[in-house]
Short mmCIF file of C-alpha atoms in Angstrom, two decimals:
data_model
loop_
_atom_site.label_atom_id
_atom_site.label_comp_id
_atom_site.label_asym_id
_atom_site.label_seq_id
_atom_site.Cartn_x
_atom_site.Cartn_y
_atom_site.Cartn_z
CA UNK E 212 144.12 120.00 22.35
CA UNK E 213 141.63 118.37 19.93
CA UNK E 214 145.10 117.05 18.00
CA UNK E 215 146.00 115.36 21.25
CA UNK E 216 142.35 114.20 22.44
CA UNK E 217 141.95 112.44 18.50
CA UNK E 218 145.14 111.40 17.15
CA UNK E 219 147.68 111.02 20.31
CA UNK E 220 145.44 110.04 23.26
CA UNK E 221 143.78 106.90 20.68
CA UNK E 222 147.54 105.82 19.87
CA UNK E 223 148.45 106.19 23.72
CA UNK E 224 145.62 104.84 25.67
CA UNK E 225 146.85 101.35 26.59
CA UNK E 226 149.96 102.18 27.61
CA UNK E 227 148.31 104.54 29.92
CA UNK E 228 145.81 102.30 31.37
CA UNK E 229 148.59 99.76 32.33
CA UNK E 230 150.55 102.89 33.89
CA UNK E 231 147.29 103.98 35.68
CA UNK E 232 146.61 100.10 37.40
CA UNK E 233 150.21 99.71 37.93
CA UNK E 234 150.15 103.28 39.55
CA UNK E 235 147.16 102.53 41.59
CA UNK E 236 148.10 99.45 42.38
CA UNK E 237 151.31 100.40 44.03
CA UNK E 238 149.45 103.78 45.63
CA UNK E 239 146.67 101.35 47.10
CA UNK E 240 148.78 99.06 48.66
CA UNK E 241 151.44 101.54 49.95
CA UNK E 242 152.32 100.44 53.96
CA UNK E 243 155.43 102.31 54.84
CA UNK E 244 153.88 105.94 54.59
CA UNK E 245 150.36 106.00 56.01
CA UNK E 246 152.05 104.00 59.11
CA UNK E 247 154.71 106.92 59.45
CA UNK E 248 152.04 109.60 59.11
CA UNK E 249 149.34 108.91 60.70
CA UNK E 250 148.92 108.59 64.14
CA UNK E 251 144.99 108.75 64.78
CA UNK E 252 143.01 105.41 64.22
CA UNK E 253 140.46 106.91 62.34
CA UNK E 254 142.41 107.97 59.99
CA UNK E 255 144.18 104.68 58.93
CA UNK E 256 143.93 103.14 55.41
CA UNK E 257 142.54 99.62 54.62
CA UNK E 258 146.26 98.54 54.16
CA UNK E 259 147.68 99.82 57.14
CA UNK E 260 144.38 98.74 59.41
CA UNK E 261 145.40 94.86 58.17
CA UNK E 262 148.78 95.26 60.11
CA UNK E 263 146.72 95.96 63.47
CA UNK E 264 144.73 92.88 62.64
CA UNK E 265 147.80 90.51 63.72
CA UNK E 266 149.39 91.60 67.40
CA UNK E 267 151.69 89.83 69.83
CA UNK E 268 149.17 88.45 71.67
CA UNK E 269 146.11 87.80 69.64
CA UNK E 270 145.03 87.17 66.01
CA UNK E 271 142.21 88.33 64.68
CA UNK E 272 141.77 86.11 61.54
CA UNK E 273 138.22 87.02 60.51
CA UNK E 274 138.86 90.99 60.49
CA UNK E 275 142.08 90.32 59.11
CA UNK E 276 140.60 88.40 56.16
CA UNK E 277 137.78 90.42 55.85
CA UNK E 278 139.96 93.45 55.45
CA UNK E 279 142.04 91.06 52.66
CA UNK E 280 138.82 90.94 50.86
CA UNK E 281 138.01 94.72 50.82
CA UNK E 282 141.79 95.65 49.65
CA UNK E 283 141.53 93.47 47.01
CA UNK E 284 138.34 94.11 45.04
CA UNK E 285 138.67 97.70 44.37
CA UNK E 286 142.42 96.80 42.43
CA UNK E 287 140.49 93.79 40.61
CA UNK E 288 137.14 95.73 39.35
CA UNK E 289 139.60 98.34 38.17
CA UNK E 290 142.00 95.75 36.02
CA UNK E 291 138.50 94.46 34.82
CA UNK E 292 137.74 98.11 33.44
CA UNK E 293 140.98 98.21 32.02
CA UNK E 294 142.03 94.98 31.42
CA UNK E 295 141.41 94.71 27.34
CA UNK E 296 143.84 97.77 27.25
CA UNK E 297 146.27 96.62 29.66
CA UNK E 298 146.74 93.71 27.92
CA UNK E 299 147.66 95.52 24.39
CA UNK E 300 149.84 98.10 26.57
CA UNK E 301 152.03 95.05 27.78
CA UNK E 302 152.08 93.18 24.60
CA UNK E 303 153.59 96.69 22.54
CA UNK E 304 156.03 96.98 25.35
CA UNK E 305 157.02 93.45 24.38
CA UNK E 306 157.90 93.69 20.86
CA UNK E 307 161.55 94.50 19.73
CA UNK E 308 162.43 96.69 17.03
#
């Protein structure tokens, strides 16, 4: 374990930082699932609440937006964290050879 933690996890880290935002990323903003699974209102995520924002018959722009605004700053204060490694993890991906 203390090879891993000081020689492999070093060499490895931005690679998985990018998988760990891209991961997140796609977890956070998953629709199709929560809407299938969860019937109580309660228990709805900040995603699939946005959907019930926008009905048939009325639009409720500022709770819609609002809820815009909440989704989005978690995923952006967490590619800030992770952002210098991110950046290296998609630039080594890049390079041929």
């Amino acid at each position: 374990m203390q090879l891993y933690w000081r020689v492999l996890f070093p060499i490895m880290k931005p690679i998985t930082s990018t998988i760990l935002v891209l991961d997140a990323l796609s977890l956070w903003n998953d629709f199709l699932f929560p809407r299938i699974m969860l019937s109580k209102t309660s228990l709805r995520t900040v995603t699939l609440a946005q959907f019930f924002f926008r009905t048939e018959n009325s639009n409720k722009w500022e709770l819609a937006f609002a809820a815009y605004i909440l989704t989005i700053i978690p995923i952006v204060i967490f590619y800030f964290a992770f952002q210098k490694n991110i950046v290296k993890g998609v630039a080594a991906g890049a390079v041929k050879g």
